[in-house]
CSV table of C-alpha atoms in Angstrom, one decimal:
chain,number,residue,atom,x,y,z
C,259,UNK,CA,-8.7,-19.5,5.0
C,260,UNK,CA,-8.2,-20.0,1.4
C,261,UNK,CA,-5.2,-21.1,0.0
C,262,UNK,CA,-4.2,-17.7,-2.0
C,263,UNK,CA,-4.5,-18.2,-5.6
C,264,UNK,CA,-2.7,-16.5,-8.7
C,265,UNK,CA,-2.8,-16.4,-13.0
C,266,UNK,CA,-6.3,-17.9,-13.2
C,267,UNK,CA,-7.9,-16.0,-15.5
C,268,UNK,CA,-10.9,-14.0,-14.7
C,269,UNK,CA,-10.5,-14.0,-11.3
C,270,UNK,CA,-8.2,-10.6,-9.9
C,271,UNK,CA,-5.0,-13.5,-9.5
C,272,UNK,CA,-3.1,-9.8,-8.7
C,273,UNK,CA,-1.3,-9.3,-5.5
C,274,UNK,CA,-0.9,-13.3,-3.6
C,275,UNK,CA,1.9,-12.0,-1.0
C,276,UNK,CA,3.5,-15.1,-0.2
C,277,UNK,CA,7.4,-15.0,-0.5
C,278,UNK,CA,8.8,-14.8,-4.1
C,279,UNK,CA,9.9,-18.7,-4.0
C,280,UNK,CA,6.6,-19.3,-3.0
C,281,UNK,CA,4.8,-17.5,-5.7
C,282,UNK,CA,7.4,-19.3,-8.3
C,283,UNK,CA,7.1,-22.8,-6.7
C,284,UNK,CA,5.6,-25.9,-9.4
C,285,UNK,CA,2.8,-27.9,-8.6
C,286,UNK,CA,3.8,-30.7,-5.4
C,287,UNK,CA,2.0,-33.5,-6.3
C,288,UNK,CA,3.0,-35.0,-3.1
C,289,UNK,CA,1.0,-31.8,-1.5
C,290,UNK,CA,-1.7,-32.4,-4.2
C,291,UNK,CA,-2.8,-35.9,-2.9
C,292,UNK,CA,-2.4,-35.0,0.8
C,293,UNK,CA,-4.7,-32.1,0.2
C,294,UNK,CA,-6.6,-34.2,-1.4
C,295,UNK,CA,-6.8,-36.6,0.8
C,296,UNK,CA,-8.1,-34.3,3.7
C,297,UNK,CA,-11.8,-34.6,1.6
C,298,UNK,CA,-11.6,-38.1,2.8
C,299,UNK,CA,-10.8,-38.1,7.1
C,300,UNK,CA,-13.3,-38.1,9.4
C,301,UNK,CA,-13.8,-34.9,12.1
C,302,UNK,CA,-12.5,-36.5,14.4
C,303,UNK,CA,-9.3,-37.4,12.4
C,304,UNK,CA,-9.0,-33.5,10.7
C,305,UNK,CA,-9.1,-32.3,14.7
C,306,UNK,CA,-6.3,-34.8,15.2
C,307,UNK,CA,-4.7,-33.0,11.5
C,308,UNK,CA,-5.1,-29.5,13.2
C,309,UNK,CA,-3.2,-30.2,16.2
C,310,UNK,CA,-0.4,-32.2,14.3
C,311,UNK,CA,-0.3,-29.3,12.0
C,312,UNK,CA,-0.9,-25.9,13.8
C,313,UNK,CA,0.4,-27.3,17.5
C,314,UNK,CA,-3.4,-26.5,19.3
C,315,UNK,CA,-6.6,-27.2,19.7
C,316,UNK,CA,-8.5,-26.7,16.4
C,317,UNK,CA,-11.5,-23.7,16.8
C,318,UNK,CA,-15.3,-24.6,16.1
C,319,UNK,CA,-15.0,-24.4,12.2
C,320,UNK,CA,-17.6,-26.0,9.6
C,321,UNK,CA,-16.1,-29.3,8.0
C,322,UNK,CA,-15.1,-27.5,5.2
C,323,UNK,CA,-13.7,-24.0,6.4
C,324,UNK,CA,-11.8,-26.9,8.7
C,325,UNK,CA,-10.3,-28.8,5.5
C,326,UNK,CA,-9.4,-25.3,3.6
C,327,UNK,CA,-7.4,-24.0,6.9
C,328,UNK,CA,-5.4,-27.5,6.7
C,329,UNK,CA,-4.6,-27.5,3.1
C,330,UNK,CA,-3.4,-23.2,3.1
C,331,UNK,CA,-1.4,-25.1,6.2
C,332,UNK,CA,0.2,-27.9,4.1
C,333,UNK,CA,0.7,-25.4,1.4
C,334,UNK,CA,3.0,-23.1,3.7
C,335,UNK,CA,4.8,-25.2,5.8
C,336,UNK,CA,5.7,-27.2,2.0
C,337,UNK,CA,6.1,-23.8,0.2
C,338,UNK,CA,6.1,-20.5,2.8
C,339,UNK,CA,4.6,-18.2,4.2
C,340,UNK,CA,3.2,-14.7,3.7
C,341,UNK,CA,6.0,-12.5,3.5
C,342,UNK,CA,7.2,-10.1,6.3
C,343,UNK,CA,5.5,-6.5,4.7
C,344,UNK,CA,2.0,-8.7,4.3
C,345,UNK,CA,2.3,-9.5,8.1
C,346,UNK,CA,2.8,-6.4,9.0
C,347,UNK,CA,-0.1,-4.8,6.6
C,348,UNK,CA,-2.7,-7.3,7.7
C,349,UNK,CA,-1.6,-6.8,11.6
C,350,UNK,CA,-2.5,-3.4,10.3
C,351,UNK,CA,-5.8,-4.1,9.5
C,352,UNK,CA,-6.6,-6.1,11.8
C,353,UNK,CA,-5.9,-2.8,14.7
C,354,UNK,CA,-8.0,-0.6,12.4
C,355,UNK,CA,-10.8,-3.4,12.4
C,356,UNK,CA,-11.0,-3.7,16.4
C,357,UNK,CA,-10.5,0.5,17.0
C,358,UNK,CA,-12.4,1.9,14.2
C,359,UNK,CA,-14.9,-1.6,13.5
C,360,UNK,CA,-14.3,-1.2,9.9
C,361,UNK,CA,-11.3,-1.4,7.1
C,362,UNK,CA,-11.1,1.0,5.0
C,363,UNK,CA,-8.4,0.2,1.9
C,364,UNK,CA,-6.7,2.9,-0.1
C,365,UNK,CA,-5.4,2.9,-3.9
C,366,UNK,CA,-2.7,1.4,-3.7
C,367,UNK,CA,-1.4,0.1,-7.2
C,368,UNK,CA,2.0,-1.3,-7.0
C,369,UNK,CA,2.9,-3.4,-10.3
C,370,UNK,CA,6.0,-5.5,-10.3
C,371,UNK,CA,8.3,-5.2,-13.8
C,372,UNK,CA,6.8,-8.3,-15.9
C,373,UNK,CA,3.6,-8.2,-14.9
C,374,UNK,CA,1.4,-8.8,-17.6
C,375,UNK,CA,-2.6,-7.3,-17.6
C,376,UNK,CA,-5.7,-8.9,-19.9
C,377,UNK,CA,-8.2,-6.9,-20.5
C,378,UNK,CA,-11.0,-8.3,-22.8
C,379,UNK,CA,-13.3,-6.0,-25.0
C,380,UNK,CA,-16.0,-5.9,-27.9
C,381,UNK,CA,-14.5,-9.8,-28.4
C,382,UNK,CA,-10.8,-8.8,-28.8
C,383,UNK,CA,-8.7,-9.9,-25.6
C,384,UNK,CA,-5.3,-7.4,-25.1
C,385,UNK,CA,-2.2,-7.9,-23.2
C,386,UNK,CA,-0.6,-5.2,-21.9
C,387,UNK,CA,3.3,-6.1,-20.3
C,388,UNK,CA,4.4,-3.9,-17.0
C,389,UNK,CA,7.8,-2.8,-17.5
C,390,UNK,CA,10.5,-0.7,-15.4
C,391,UNK,CA,9.9,2.7,-16.9
C,392,UNK,CA,6.0,1.7,-18.3
C,393,UNK,CA,3.8,-0.6,-20.4
C,394,UNK,CA,4.0,-2.4,-23.5
C,395,UNK,CA,1.1,-3.4,-25.9
C,396,UNK,CA,1.0,-4.6,-29.4
C,397,UNK,CA,5.0,-4.8,-29.2
C,398,UNK,CA,5.2,-0.7,-28.7
C,399,UNK,CA,5.9,0.8,-25.2
C,400,UNK,CA,3.8,3.3,-23.7
C,401,UNK,CA,4.0,5.8,-20.2
C,402,UNK,CA,0.7,5.1,-19.3
C,403,UNK,CA,-2.0,2.5,-19.3
C,404,UNK,CA,-4.8,5.4,-19.6
C,405,UNK,CA,-2.9,6.2,-22.7
C,406,UNK,CA,-3.3,2.3,-24.0
C,407,UNK,CA,-6.8,2.3,-23.1
C,408,UNK,CA,-7.7,5.1,-25.1
C,409,UNK,CA,-5.7,3.0,-28.4
C,410,UNK,CA,-8.2,0.3,-27.6
C,411,UNK,CA,-11.5,2.2,-26.5
C,412,UNK,CA,-10.9,5.1,-28.5
C,413,UNK,CA,-12.3,7.0,-25.3
C,414,UNK,CA,-11.1,8.8,-22.5
C,415,UNK,CA,-10.7,6.1,-20.1
C,416,UNK,CA,-8.0,5.6,-16.7
C,417,UNK,CA,-6.5,3.1,-17.3
C,418,UNK,CA,-5.5,1.7,-14.1
C,419,UNK,CA,-9.8,1.0,-14.4
C,420,UNK,CA,-9.8,-0.5,-17.9
C,421,UNK,CA,-7.3,-3.0,-16.8
C,422,UNK,CA,-8.9,-3.9,-12.9
C,423,UNK,CA,-6.8,-2.5,-10.9
C,424,UNK,CA,-9.2,-0.1,-9.3
C,425,UNK,CA,-13.0,0.1,-8.4
C,426,UNK,CA,-15.4,1.5,-8.9
C,427,UNK,CA,-16.5,3.9,-5.7
C,428,UNK,CA,-19.7,2.6,-4.2
C,429,UNK,CA,-23.2,5.3,-4.2
C,430,UNK,CA,-22.9,8.2,-2.8
C,431,UNK,CA,-24.7,7.5,-0.4
C,432,UNK,CA,-22.6,5.2,1.6
C,433,UNK,CA,-19.8,7.1,3.1
C,434,UNK,CA,-17.3,5.1,4.0
C,435,UNK,CA,-17.5,4.1,0.0
C,436,UNK,CA,-12.9,3.6,-0.9
C,437,UNK,CA,-11.0,2.8,-4.1
C,438,UNK,CA,-9.9,-1.1,-3.6
C,439,UNK,CA,-6.6,-1.3,-5.5
C,440,UNK,CA,-5.1,-4.9,-6.9
C,441,UNK,CA,-2.0,-5.0,-8.0
C,442,UNK,CA,0.5,-8.3,-8.6
C,443,UNK,CA,1.5,-10.5,-11.0
C,444,UNK,CA,-1.6,-11.0,-13.2
C,445,UNK,CA,-4.7,-9.7,-13.6
C,446,UNK,CA,-8.0,-10.1,-15.5
C,447,UNK,CA,-10.6,-7.8,-16.5
C,448,UNK,CA,-13.7,-7.8,-19.0
C,449,UNK,CA,-15.6,-5.7,-20.8
């Protein structure tokens, strides 16, 4: 398991699914040192650390995955874990995967006020801030992202797609193609 990331340019750092308090925590130097020290431990010491943190036997994982899982657990214990809605969603997706053998992710974009959307278009970076009742761009309020995308490009675009909130569906020959969406604190897309 990889620890969720937020605010990373060029990556979808949108929704962490962490408790709001956890997402707002400043970096903890002691935690950073502990996580960094994992790389210097032997395989046996990593397994011992797993037993201490998870209170169970370690699974057969590569050294890299073991370190990542331990780092995630340390962060989880320090800052809090996944919020209840994310836990429910993961349980639901796990059940769907078990029954159907596949998981579909529906377009379900929910942006919190204060979320910043960044898009580079023809060498210029454009910043949009999500408001309670719309979006702010260049000091003006707009009711939709599509209107802002049109102002930036001069052409009709799906606003959510332009800002990287929706991915293009896969080719029509893939019958299981679904639209994937992202939502949350900050996301970046490049054009």
